[in-house]
Short mmCIF file of C-alpha atoms and ligand atoms in Angstrom, two decimals:
data_model
loop_
_atom_site.label_atom_id
_atom_site.label_comp_id
_atom_site.label_asym_id
_atom_site.label_seq_id
_atom_site.Cartn_x
_atom_site.Cartn_y
_atom_site.Cartn_z
CA MET A 1 19.00 27.47 6.69
CA ALA A 2 15.47 26.79 5.44
CA THR A 3 15.41 24.79 2.23
CA LYS A 4 13.70 26.16 -0.83
CA GLN A 5 10.30 24.60 -1.39
CA LEU A 6 8.09 24.32 -4.43
CA GLU A 7 5.42 26.86 -4.99
CA LEU A 8 2.17 24.92 -5.17
CA HIS A 9 0.85 24.14 -8.63
CA PRO A 10 -2.20 26.31 -9.49
CA GLN A 11 -4.37 23.19 -9.76
CA VAL A 12 -3.42 22.15 -6.24
CA VAL A 13 -4.32 25.61 -5.02
CA LYS A 14 -7.62 25.39 -6.86
CA PHE A 15 -8.40 21.93 -5.48
CA LEU A 16 -7.72 23.09 -1.93
CA SER A 17 -9.68 26.30 -2.31
CA SER A 18 -13.06 24.57 -2.14
CA ALA A 19 -13.45 23.30 1.39
CA PRO A 20 -14.41 21.19 3.15
CA LYS A 21 -13.56 18.48 0.64
CA LYS A 22 -16.66 16.40 0.00
CA MET A 23 -16.99 12.65 -0.43
CA LEU A 24 -18.04 10.92 -3.64
CA ILE A 25 -21.33 9.06 -3.31
CA ASN A 26 -23.55 8.08 -6.21
CA GLY A 27 -21.72 10.34 -8.65
CA GLU A 28 -22.04 13.47 -6.50
CA PHE A 29 -19.63 15.19 -4.15
CA VAL A 30 -21.59 15.46 -0.92
CA SER A 31 -21.13 16.46 2.73
CA ALA A 32 -21.39 13.99 5.57
CA LYS A 33 -24.93 13.40 6.81
CA SER A 34 -23.73 14.34 10.29
CA GLY A 35 -22.16 17.53 8.93
CA LYS A 36 -18.89 16.50 10.59
CA THR A 37 -15.47 17.25 9.14
CA PHE A 38 -11.90 16.41 10.11
CA ASP A 39 -8.56 18.05 9.39
CA THR A 40 -5.91 16.59 7.18
CA LEU A 41 -2.46 17.85 8.14
CA ASN A 42 0.77 18.62 6.39
CA PRO A 43 3.25 16.32 8.15
CA ALA A 44 6.16 18.65 7.37
CA THR A 45 4.63 21.46 9.44
CA SER A 46 1.73 19.88 11.36
CA GLU A 47 -0.48 22.62 9.91
CA VAL A 48 -4.00 21.94 8.62
CA ILE A 49 -4.09 21.63 4.83
CA VAL A 50 -7.86 21.51 4.47
CA LYS A 51 -10.97 20.17 6.16
CA VAL A 52 -12.51 16.98 4.84
CA CYS A 53 -16.08 15.71 5.24
CA GLU A 54 -16.11 12.74 7.59
CA ALA A 55 -17.99 9.65 6.48
CA ASP A 56 -19.74 7.69 9.19
CA LYS A 57 -22.15 4.74 9.20
CA GLU A 58 -24.98 6.68 7.53
CA ASP A 59 -22.77 7.85 4.67
CA ILE A 60 -21.31 4.38 4.21
CA ASP A 61 -24.87 3.06 4.03
CA LEU A 62 -25.69 5.53 1.26
CA ALA A 63 -22.50 4.67 -0.61
CA VAL A 64 -23.22 0.94 -0.38
CA LYS A 65 -26.80 1.52 -1.58
CA ALA A 66 -25.48 3.52 -4.52
CA ALA A 67 -22.94 0.82 -5.36
CA ARG A 68 -25.61 -1.87 -5.12
CA ALA A 69 -28.00 0.07 -7.36
CA ALA A 70 -25.23 0.62 -9.91
CA PHE A 71 -24.19 -3.02 -9.79
CA GLU A 72 -27.71 -4.35 -10.33
CA GLY A 73 -28.53 -1.63 -12.86
CA GLU A 74 -26.54 0.57 -15.18
CA TRP A 75 -23.15 -1.10 -14.65
CA LYS A 76 -24.43 -4.50 -15.81
CA LYS A 77 -25.02 -3.02 -19.26
CA VAL A 78 -21.48 -1.69 -19.55
CA THR A 79 -19.43 -3.97 -21.79
CA PRO A 80 -15.93 -5.20 -20.96
CA TYR A 81 -14.58 -3.03 -23.75
CA LYS A 82 -16.26 0.02 -22.26
CA ARG A 83 -14.85 -0.83 -18.81
CA GLN A 84 -11.45 -0.98 -20.42
CA GLN A 85 -11.97 2.42 -22.03
CA LEU A 86 -13.10 3.97 -18.74
CA LEU A 87 -10.04 2.69 -16.88
CA MET A 88 -7.77 3.86 -19.70
CA LYS A 89 -9.39 7.27 -19.55
CA VAL A 90 -8.74 7.53 -15.80
CA ALA A 91 -5.08 6.67 -16.44
CA ASP A 92 -4.85 9.34 -19.14
CA LEU A 93 -6.40 11.95 -16.88
CA ILE A 94 -4.04 11.16 -14.00
CA GLU A 95 -1.11 11.37 -16.37
CA LYS A 96 -2.34 14.69 -17.68
CA ASN A 97 -2.50 16.00 -14.12
CA ALA A 98 0.64 14.22 -12.90
CA GLU A 99 2.34 17.18 -11.27
CA GLU A 100 -0.81 18.14 -9.42
CA PHE A 101 -1.15 14.59 -8.05
CA ALA A 102 2.53 14.42 -7.09
CA GLN A 103 2.32 17.66 -5.14
CA LEU A 104 -0.96 16.80 -3.48
CA GLU A 105 0.44 13.44 -2.39
CA THR A 106 3.59 15.02 -1.00
CA LEU A 107 1.60 17.71 0.79
CA ASP A 108 -0.72 15.22 2.47
CA ASN A 109 1.64 12.33 3.14
CA GLY A 110 5.00 14.09 3.47
CA LYS A 111 6.99 11.95 1.02
CA PRO A 112 9.70 13.65 -1.10
CA ILE A 113 8.29 15.21 -4.24
CA ASN A 114 10.85 13.39 -6.36
CA GLU A 115 9.43 10.07 -5.13
CA SER A 116 5.82 11.12 -5.74
CA ARG A 117 6.82 12.13 -9.26
CA ALA A 118 8.96 9.11 -10.03
CA VAL A 119 7.04 6.36 -8.25
CA ASP A 120 3.56 7.03 -6.89
CA VAL A 121 2.01 8.82 -9.83
CA PRO A 122 3.50 6.86 -12.77
CA ALA A 123 2.95 3.54 -10.98
CA THR A 124 -0.69 4.51 -10.48
CA VAL A 125 -1.11 5.32 -14.18
CA GLU A 126 0.55 2.05 -15.15
CA HIS A 127 -1.67 0.11 -12.78
CA PHE A 128 -4.87 1.53 -14.24
CA ARG A 129 -3.66 0.73 -17.77
CA TYR A 130 -2.62 -2.78 -16.84
CA TYR A 131 -6.04 -3.67 -15.40
CA ALA A 132 -7.81 -1.85 -18.20
CA GLY A 133 -6.19 -4.48 -20.40
CA TRP A 134 -7.63 -7.29 -18.29
CA ALA A 135 -11.22 -6.07 -18.52
CA THR A 136 -11.66 -7.69 -21.94
CA LYS A 137 -9.81 -10.92 -21.13
CA ILE A 138 -11.72 -12.41 -18.23
CA HIS A 139 -13.65 -15.47 -19.35
CA GLY A 140 -14.91 -18.87 -18.35
CA GLU A 141 -14.32 -22.22 -20.04
CA THR A 142 -16.19 -25.16 -21.50
CA LEU A 143 -15.85 -28.44 -19.62
CA PRO A 144 -15.63 -32.00 -20.99
CA VAL A 145 -18.05 -33.60 -18.51
CA SER A 146 -18.54 -37.38 -18.57
CA ALA A 147 -21.79 -37.33 -16.61
CA GLY A 148 -24.02 -37.46 -19.68
CA ASN A 149 -24.99 -35.39 -22.69
CA PHE A 150 -24.43 -31.96 -21.30
CA PHE A 151 -22.95 -28.72 -22.48
CA THR A 152 -21.21 -27.44 -19.36
CA TYR A 153 -19.39 -24.20 -19.03
CA THR A 154 -18.23 -21.70 -16.45
CA LEU A 155 -18.93 -18.01 -16.16
CA ARG A 156 -16.47 -15.76 -14.42
CA GLU A 157 -18.62 -13.17 -12.66
CA PRO A 158 -17.91 -10.15 -10.50
CA ILE A 159 -18.50 -10.51 -6.77
CA GLY A 160 -20.72 -7.46 -6.44
CA VAL A 161 -20.25 -4.58 -4.03
CA VAL A 162 -16.70 -4.40 -2.72
CA GLY A 163 -15.57 -2.41 0.31
CA GLN A 164 -11.96 -1.31 0.10
CA ILE A 165 -9.96 0.06 3.01
CA ILE A 166 -6.47 1.45 2.47
CA PRO A 167 -3.57 2.90 4.50
CA TRP A 168 -1.75 6.22 4.26
CA ASN A 169 1.70 5.19 3.04
CA PHE A 170 0.92 5.16 -0.71
CA PRO A 171 -2.50 6.80 -0.73
CA LEU A 172 -2.98 7.17 -4.48
CA LEU A 173 -1.21 3.98 -5.50
CA MET A 174 -3.12 1.89 -2.94
CA ALA A 175 -6.38 3.37 -4.26
CA ALA A 176 -5.30 2.30 -7.76
CA TRP A 177 -4.35 -1.21 -6.59
CA LYS A 178 -7.81 -1.59 -5.13
CA ILE A 179 -10.04 0.17 -7.65
CA ALA A 180 -8.48 -0.87 -10.96
CA ALA A 181 -8.66 -4.65 -10.48
CA ALA A 182 -12.14 -4.57 -8.93
CA ILE A 183 -13.53 -2.46 -11.77
CA ALA A 184 -11.81 -4.50 -14.48
CA CYS A 185 -13.69 -7.50 -13.09
CA GLY A 186 -17.02 -5.65 -13.15
CA ASN A 187 -17.58 -4.91 -9.46
CA CYS A 188 -18.76 -1.68 -7.85
CA VAL A 189 -16.73 -0.23 -5.02
CA VAL A 190 -16.83 1.86 -1.88
CA LEU A 191 -13.30 2.98 -1.01
CA LYS A 192 -12.30 4.33 2.38
CA PRO A 193 -8.95 6.14 2.25
CA ALA A 194 -6.90 6.57 5.43
CA GLU A 195 -7.89 9.51 7.59
CA GLN A 196 -4.34 10.93 7.40
CA THR A 197 -4.23 11.10 3.59
CA PRO A 198 -7.62 11.47 1.90
CA LEU A 199 -6.74 14.11 -0.69
CA THR A 200 -5.40 12.28 -3.73
CA ALA A 201 -8.21 9.71 -3.53
CA LEU A 202 -10.77 12.55 -3.59
CA ARG A 203 -9.06 14.19 -6.56
CA LEU A 204 -9.01 10.79 -8.22
CA GLY A 205 -12.77 10.68 -7.60
CA GLU A 206 -13.18 13.86 -9.62
CA LEU A 207 -11.28 12.33 -12.53
CA ILE A 208 -13.28 9.13 -12.25
CA MET A 209 -16.44 11.14 -12.82
CA GLU A 210 -14.77 13.15 -15.59
CA ALA A 211 -13.82 9.88 -17.28
CA GLY A 212 -17.53 9.05 -17.52
CA PHE A 213 -18.11 6.29 -14.97
CA PRO A 214 -21.83 5.77 -14.30
CA LYS A 215 -22.90 7.11 -10.89
CA GLY A 216 -22.46 4.79 -7.92
CA VAL A 217 -19.90 2.49 -9.54
CA ILE A 218 -17.04 4.04 -7.56
CA ASN A 219 -17.71 5.77 -4.25
CA ILE A 220 -14.96 7.36 -2.15
CA CYS A 221 -15.66 8.04 1.51
CA PRO A 222 -12.89 9.34 3.77
CA GLY A 223 -13.43 8.81 7.48
CA PHE A 224 -12.06 7.04 10.51
CA GLY A 225 -11.36 3.35 10.82
CA GLU A 226 -13.43 2.69 13.93
CA THR A 227 -16.51 4.31 12.38
CA ALA A 228 -16.50 4.39 8.57
CA GLY A 229 -14.08 1.46 8.21
CA ALA A 230 -15.99 -0.66 10.71
CA ALA A 231 -19.32 0.20 9.05
CA LEU A 232 -17.98 -0.86 5.67
CA SER A 233 -16.39 -4.10 6.80
CA SER A 234 -19.47 -5.18 8.79
CA HIS A 235 -22.04 -4.02 6.22
CA MET A 236 -24.51 -6.78 5.41
CA ASP A 237 -24.83 -5.68 1.77
CA VAL A 238 -21.10 -5.59 1.03
CA ASP A 239 -20.02 -8.81 -0.68
CA LYS A 240 -16.30 -8.51 -0.20
CA VAL A 241 -13.84 -6.40 1.70
CA ALA A 242 -10.29 -5.83 0.51
CA PHE A 243 -8.05 -4.41 3.21
CA THR A 244 -4.50 -3.13 3.43
CA GLY A 245 -3.15 -2.13 6.82
CA GLU A 246 -1.96 -3.47 10.13
CA TYR A 247 -2.46 -7.09 11.16
CA ILE A 248 -4.37 -5.99 14.28
CA THR A 249 -6.88 -4.16 12.10
CA GLY A 250 -6.89 -7.16 9.77
CA ARG A 251 -8.20 -9.31 12.62
CA LYS A 252 -10.99 -6.82 13.27
CA ILE A 253 -11.89 -6.90 9.59
CA ILE A 254 -12.21 -10.68 9.67
CA GLN A 255 -14.46 -10.48 12.74
CA ALA A 256 -16.57 -7.74 11.16
CA SER A 257 -16.93 -9.80 7.98
CA ALA A 258 -18.53 -12.71 9.83
CA GLY A 259 -22.08 -11.27 9.78
CA ASN A 260 -22.71 -12.01 6.11
CA LEU A 261 -19.61 -14.16 5.53
CA LYS A 262 -18.30 -11.63 3.07
CA ARG A 263 -15.11 -12.51 1.25
CA VAL A 264 -11.96 -10.97 2.70
CA SER A 265 -8.51 -10.30 1.33
CA LEU A 266 -5.79 -8.89 3.53
CA GLU A 267 -2.50 -7.19 2.73
CA LEU A 268 -0.89 -6.70 6.11
CA GLY A 269 2.45 -5.74 7.59
CA GLY A 270 5.92 -7.18 7.46
CA LYS A 271 9.30 -7.44 9.10
CA SER A 272 11.17 -8.47 6.03
CA PRO A 273 14.66 -9.98 6.14
CA ASN A 274 17.27 -8.56 3.79
CA ILE A 275 20.16 -11.03 3.68
CA VAL A 276 23.67 -10.01 2.63
CA PHE A 277 26.20 -12.75 1.88
CA THR A 278 29.95 -12.14 1.64
CA ASP A 279 30.03 -13.25 -1.99
CA GLY A 280 27.67 -10.51 -3.20
CA ASP A 281 28.32 -7.09 -4.68
CA MET A 282 28.76 -5.02 -1.53
CA GLU A 283 28.13 -1.64 -3.15
CA GLY A 284 24.92 -2.92 -4.72
CA ALA A 285 23.83 -4.44 -1.43
CA LEU A 286 24.50 -1.16 0.40
CA ARG A 287 22.44 0.81 -2.09
CA GLY A 288 19.72 -1.83 -2.05
CA CYS A 289 19.65 -1.85 1.71
CA ILE A 290 19.26 1.92 1.87
CA GLY A 291 16.44 1.83 -0.68
CA SER A 292 14.78 -1.05 1.12
CA VAL A 293 14.61 0.73 4.45
CA PHE A 294 14.56 4.47 3.92
CA PHE A 295 12.34 4.79 0.85
CA ASN A 296 9.09 6.48 1.86
CA GLN A 297 10.56 7.18 5.33
CA GLY A 298 10.52 3.44 5.97
CA GLN A 299 6.72 3.44 5.89
CA VAL A 300 6.62 0.52 3.50
CA CYS A 301 5.00 -2.80 4.33
CA CYS A 302 7.78 -4.78 2.66
CA ALA A 303 10.70 -2.66 3.98
CA GLY A 304 13.81 -4.75 4.61
CA THR A 305 13.96 -3.81 8.27
CA ARG A 306 15.87 -6.87 9.46
CA LEU A 307 19.24 -6.62 7.82
CA PHE A 308 21.10 -9.92 8.13
CA VAL A 309 24.79 -9.63 7.31
CA GLU A 310 27.21 -12.55 7.18
CA SER A 311 29.42 -12.31 10.30
CA LYS A 312 32.68 -12.02 8.35
CA ILE A 313 31.65 -8.70 6.82
CA TYR A 314 29.19 -7.49 9.45
CA ASP A 315 31.33 -4.66 10.90
CA GLU A 316 32.61 -3.47 7.55
CA PHE A 317 29.13 -3.51 6.04
CA ILE A 318 27.31 -1.66 8.80
CA ASN A 319 30.04 0.98 9.06
CA LYS A 320 29.82 1.65 5.33
CA LEU A 321 26.06 1.64 5.60
CA SER A 322 26.01 4.15 8.41
CA ASP A 323 28.42 6.45 6.50
CA LYS A 324 25.94 6.50 3.63
CA VAL A 325 22.85 6.81 5.79
CA LYS A 326 24.28 9.86 7.56
CA LYS A 327 24.30 11.59 4.17
CA ILE A 328 20.57 11.11 3.52
CA LYS A 329 19.07 14.58 3.29
CA VAL A 330 16.05 14.85 5.56
CA GLY A 331 13.71 17.74 4.85
CA PRO A 332 10.26 18.82 3.74
CA GLY A 333 8.81 16.74 0.93
CA LEU A 334 8.12 19.83 -1.13
CA SER A 335 11.84 20.60 -1.34
CA GLU A 336 13.39 18.92 -4.36
CA GLU A 337 16.60 18.38 -2.38
CA SER A 338 14.93 16.20 0.28
CA GLN A 339 15.64 12.50 0.11
CA MET A 340 13.59 11.67 3.17
CA GLY A 341 10.52 13.55 4.36
CA PRO A 342 8.60 13.53 7.64
CA LEU A 343 6.63 10.59 8.97
CA VAL A 344 2.95 10.82 8.17
CA SER A 345 1.57 11.85 11.57
CA ASP A 346 2.28 12.69 15.16
CA GLU A 347 0.98 9.24 16.09
CA GLN A 348 3.51 7.65 13.77
CA LEU A 349 6.26 9.89 15.14
CA LYS A 350 5.44 8.70 18.66
CA ARG A 351 5.40 5.09 17.54
CA VAL A 352 8.77 5.32 15.81
CA THR A 353 10.53 7.32 18.55
CA GLY A 354 9.00 4.89 21.05
CA TYR A 355 10.75 2.04 19.23
CA LEU A 356 14.01 4.02 19.12
CA ASP A 357 13.83 4.12 22.94
CA ILE A 358 12.88 0.46 23.16
CA GLY A 359 15.84 -0.49 20.95
CA LYS A 360 18.29 1.43 23.11
CA LYS A 361 16.84 -0.13 26.27
CA GLU A 362 17.13 -3.59 24.73
CA GLY A 363 20.86 -2.98 24.26
CA ALA A 364 20.95 -2.18 20.56
CA LYS A 365 23.30 0.59 19.50
CA ALA A 366 22.20 3.35 17.12
CA ILE A 367 25.34 3.74 15.00
CA CYS A 368 23.61 6.57 13.18
CA GLY A 369 20.40 8.44 13.86
CA GLY A 370 18.37 7.29 16.81
CA ASP A 371 16.36 10.46 17.48
CA ARG A 372 14.02 13.06 16.12
CA ALA A 373 15.65 15.25 13.49
CA LYS A 374 17.68 17.94 15.21
CA ASP A 375 17.44 20.71 12.60
CA SER A 376 15.32 23.44 14.18
CA ASP A 377 13.61 24.17 10.83
CA LEU A 378 12.10 20.70 11.05
CA SER A 379 10.90 20.90 14.63
CA LYS A 380 7.22 21.46 13.75
CA GLY A 381 7.06 18.44 11.47
CA TYR A 382 7.21 14.73 12.18
CA PHE A 383 10.84 14.20 11.18
CA VAL A 384 13.08 11.46 12.53
CA GLU A 385 16.66 10.61 11.71
CA PRO A 386 17.33 7.61 9.50
CA THR A 387 18.59 5.05 11.98
CA VAL A 388 20.82 1.99 11.85
CA PHE A 389 20.73 -0.21 14.95
CA ALA A 390 23.71 -2.51 15.45
CA ASN A 391 24.11 -5.05 18.22
CA VAL A 392 20.66 -6.44 17.55
CA ASN A 393 19.51 -9.99 17.97
CA ASN A 394 16.48 -11.38 16.23
CA LYS A 395 14.55 -11.84 19.47
CA MET A 396 14.50 -8.16 20.36
CA ARG A 397 11.26 -6.24 19.94
CA ILE A 398 12.89 -3.93 17.38
CA ALA A 399 13.62 -7.05 15.31
CA GLN A 400 10.18 -8.61 15.69
CA GLU A 401 7.66 -5.76 15.69
CA GLU A 402 6.83 -3.60 12.73
CA ILE A 403 8.19 -0.10 13.44
CA PHE A 404 7.05 1.39 10.13
CA GLY A 405 9.71 4.07 10.09
CA PRO A 406 13.27 4.64 8.85
CA VAL A 407 14.89 2.19 11.24
CA VAL A 408 16.92 -0.87 10.34
CA SER A 409 18.11 -3.56 12.72
CA ALA A 410 21.40 -5.16 11.65
CA ILE A 411 21.87 -8.76 12.76
CA PRO A 412 24.86 -11.02 12.02
CA PHE A 413 24.49 -14.59 10.71
CA LYS A 414 26.91 -17.52 10.39
CA ASP A 415 25.95 -19.38 7.25
CA ILE A 416 23.14 -20.03 4.80
CA ASN A 417 21.15 -22.21 7.22
CA ASP A 418 21.40 -19.65 9.96
CA ALA A 419 20.33 -16.88 7.53
CA VAL A 420 17.25 -18.81 6.46
CA PHE A 421 16.39 -19.86 10.01
CA GLN A 422 16.62 -16.34 11.40
CA GLY A 423 15.01 -14.84 8.31
CA ASN A 424 11.97 -17.04 8.83
CA GLU A 425 11.89 -16.46 12.56
CA THR A 426 9.05 -13.91 12.45
CA THR A 427 5.28 -13.98 12.50
CA TYR A 428 5.27 -12.06 9.21
CA GLY A 429 6.03 -13.25 5.69
CA LEU A 430 5.56 -10.42 3.23
CA ALA A 431 8.91 -10.04 1.46
CA ALA A 432 12.65 -10.68 1.61
CA GLY A 433 15.89 -9.68 -0.07
CA VAL A 434 18.98 -11.75 -0.83
CA TRP A 435 22.36 -10.44 -1.96
CA THR A 436 24.74 -13.00 -3.43
CA ASN A 437 26.52 -13.78 -6.68
CA ASP A 438 26.19 -17.51 -6.08
CA LEU A 439 23.31 -18.68 -8.26
CA LYS A 440 22.68 -21.89 -6.35
CA LYS A 441 22.61 -20.07 -3.06
CA ALA A 442 20.23 -17.45 -4.46
CA HIS A 443 17.72 -20.06 -5.59
CA ALA A 444 18.05 -22.12 -2.42
CA VAL A 445 17.42 -19.15 -0.16
CA ALA A 446 14.60 -17.80 -2.33
CA LYS A 447 12.90 -21.17 -2.04
CA ALA A 448 13.45 -21.57 1.70
CA LEU A 449 12.22 -18.15 2.77
CA LYS A 450 8.58 -18.01 3.83
CA ALA A 451 7.63 -14.78 2.11
CA GLY A 452 5.27 -13.68 -0.65
CA THR A 453 8.03 -11.91 -2.59
CA VAL A 454 11.78 -12.55 -2.68
CA TRP A 455 14.09 -10.08 -4.39
CA VAL A 456 17.56 -11.26 -5.35
CA ASN A 457 20.21 -8.57 -5.88
CA CYS A 458 17.44 -5.98 -5.92
CA TYR A 459 14.72 -4.74 -3.58
CA ASN A 460 11.32 -3.04 -3.76
CA CYS A 461 10.84 -3.91 -7.43
CA PHE A 462 7.22 -3.68 -8.48
CA ASP A 463 5.28 -4.24 -11.66
CA PRO A 464 1.50 -4.48 -12.07
CA CYS A 465 1.90 -7.99 -13.49
CA THR A 466 3.51 -9.48 -10.38
CA PRO A 467 1.45 -10.89 -7.53
CA PHE A 468 2.05 -9.26 -4.17
CA GLY A 469 0.87 -10.45 -0.77
CA GLY A 470 1.78 -12.28 2.36
CA TYR A 471 2.68 -15.62 3.86
CA LYS A 472 1.81 -16.17 7.52
CA GLN A 473 0.43 -13.12 9.36
CA SER A 474 1.18 -10.79 6.47
CA GLY A 475 -2.25 -11.65 5.13
CA TYR A 476 -3.89 -13.64 2.38
CA GLY A 477 -4.89 -13.09 -1.21
CA ARG A 478 -2.64 -11.65 -3.89
CA GLU A 479 -2.95 -8.26 -5.48
CA GLY A 480 -1.25 -7.59 -8.80
CA GLY A 481 -1.20 -9.56 -12.01
CA ILE A 482 -3.71 -12.17 -12.99
CA HIS A 483 -3.89 -13.12 -9.32
CA ALA A 484 -5.95 -10.08 -8.35
CA LEU A 485 -8.69 -11.31 -10.70
CA GLU A 486 -9.17 -14.19 -8.25
CA LEU A 487 -9.97 -11.67 -5.55
CA TYR A 488 -12.67 -9.94 -7.54
CA THR A 489 -14.44 -12.69 -9.46
CA GLN A 490 -16.41 -15.81 -8.64
CA THR A 491 -17.05 -18.80 -10.84
CA LYS A 492 -20.42 -20.22 -11.82
CA SER A 493 -20.87 -23.64 -13.44
CA VAL A 494 -23.74 -23.88 -15.93
CA TRP A 495 -25.12 -27.28 -17.07
CA ILE A 496 -27.30 -27.52 -20.17
CA ASN A 497 -29.02 -30.87 -20.67
CA LEU A 498 -28.75 -31.72 -24.36
CA ASP A 499 -30.96 -34.85 -24.20
P1 NAP B 1 -4.21 0.60 9.88
O1 NAP B 1 -4.19 1.39 11.13
O2 NAP B 1 -4.56 -0.83 9.95
O3 NAP B 1 -5.19 1.37 8.90
C1 NAP B 1 -5.45 0.95 7.60
C2 NAP B 1 -6.85 1.35 7.22
O4 NAP B 1 -7.78 0.66 8.04
C3 NAP B 1 -7.13 2.83 7.42
O5 NAP B 1 -7.97 3.28 6.40
C4 NAP B 1 -7.84 2.82 8.77
O6 NAP B 1 -8.62 3.95 8.99
C5 NAP B 1 -8.66 1.58 8.65
N1 NAP B 1 -9.12 1.05 9.93
C6 NAP B 1 -8.61 1.24 11.16
N2 NAP B 1 -9.34 0.58 12.09
C7 NAP B 1 -10.35 -0.03 11.43
C8 NAP B 1 -11.44 -0.86 11.82
N3 NAP B 1 -11.65 -1.20 13.09
N4 NAP B 1 -12.26 -1.33 10.87
C9 NAP B 1 -12.07 -1.03 9.57
N5 NAP B 1 -11.07 -0.24 9.14
C10 NAP B 1 -10.21 0.26 10.05
O7 NAP B 1 -2.82 0.67 9.15
P2 NAP B 1 -1.97 1.99 8.90
O8 NAP B 1 -1.26 2.34 10.16
O9 NAP B 1 -2.79 3.03 8.24
O10 NAP B 1 -0.96 1.49 7.79
C11 NAP B 1 0.21 0.84 8.10
C12 NAP B 1 0.06 -0.66 8.00
O11 NAP B 1 -0.35 -1.05 6.70
C13 NAP B 1 1.35 -1.36 8.24
O12 NAP B 1 1.16 -2.49 9.05
C14 NAP B 1 1.78 -1.79 6.86
O13 NAP B 1 2.68 -2.84 6.83
C15 NAP B 1 0.50 -2.10 6.21
N6 NAP B 1 0.60 -2.06 4.75
C16 NAP B 1 0.56 -3.25 4.05
C17 NAP B 1 0.67 -3.26 2.67
C18 NAP B 1 0.62 -4.54 1.90
O14 NAP B 1 0.41 -4.49 0.70
N7 NAP B 1 0.78 -5.70 2.51
C19 NAP B 1 0.82 -2.06 1.99
C20 NAP B 1 0.87 -0.88 2.71
C21 NAP B 1 0.75 -0.90 4.10
P3 NAP B 1 -7.94 5.19 9.74
O15 NAP B 1 -7.09 5.81 8.71
O16 NAP B 1 -9.04 6.07 10.16
O17 NAP B 1 -7.19 4.61 10.89
MG1 MG B 2 -2.14 14.47 5.83
#
């Protein structure tokens, strides 16, 4: 039986009624110079939601010019306090339109509406407010030089024009992670959302203008990676590129940045270990494991997709886990009953089902799930079953490659050394989870794991004040907290001769 779905909020209807959706360049919503558009789809039905103007090299050029002009002109005169007020205003406006944003995000990305409402939108608001606070607290220092009679100090200055390229898994929140910190530090930005999910970023653009940002300070140009993304990352007048996405794309970004040696920060993928010891709270670990893997259909960079369970409780744990996972309600994101929505795209569906086949061929056993969703009502969308693979070893492809879907590989371990060894046996190093009630063990494992974030007796906890980023091939640079200010400022030493 078809599940009841939300009727779209009038503001969503209004937003979608003007099409194609235009890009934000120099304070105006404009069409692509080429006149080209692309479709953004509803992943629950594969139907077109709306057409979107497609940025290409020419449009990126215009956006960069606008950002440069703003940076060298009007924006320089804007005080830190005013920057703070502008960011606060954006947060207020998003909050005021929270339901519209939640629905638009769910429509474009597929995620359950309850998650958009509880996570994506409020976390975005919080992020803007957090960095608004920083705008007035970024300063240099005076230095006690011994070289002579000098007054020497540092200035903490913005980098300039920043290109920002984001993925589709948290479209609005990723836009906030990028824009808020860069603006707090006084930069101007050109943001390229992912082609699959451009809508909330474009609506955010409208609110950015409503908040009163000078033209050109924030430009938002949806388009494809190989064209718009490549143009932005190779642009000779972009001073820095901040990227979130796959490690393969990350490499291309580094190569593209070489032309003018622009600064690069990379938030890439993961294959995070989630380690369950016998001495932990099993119920908590089960809940945490489910959250760590199936939240956002598993399309989370830090998802705990390698579940390491101490041998003694391996069978018991995975059986309990699979009983719970079977109960996860898969359905359209716009149904309030859905706990898991569709994957974002047909491409992603093919990738994930491809890995389900690979896992089976490698000898892993899907103790629940393992296929596309069988419900005929879901056949037009990109739905897969939440899947638990048992009989996995850490060398298998399903244990080493990022699937980016609701698939967990359960692997037994002998003892603490084995857990740490296997946990670290990956090219990635984004995050990890540990479940134990033994304090010494918790600290020892947290220290030994090569990962940018370790959660103990919890998972997927986020706060704007905490740094987030990768060890190893999960990237470099840290977003979040005071650390993101490092990404968006540079330091100048000034010497005044007092003799
Ligand atoms: P992706 O394919 O790398 O795409 C990310 C962004 O890069 C998109 O906007 C994409 O545009 C653009 N892009 C693609 N090729 C490009 C090129 N040659 N030059 C410049 N830009 C290019 O990644 P995805 O599949 O969208 O997202 C999933 C990945 O992101 C996963 O690996 C996940 O782990 C990672 N991720 C990491 C974090 C983190 O904080 N560490 C957070 C979220 C996601 P198109 O949309 O047109 O392809
Ligand atoms: Mg879409």
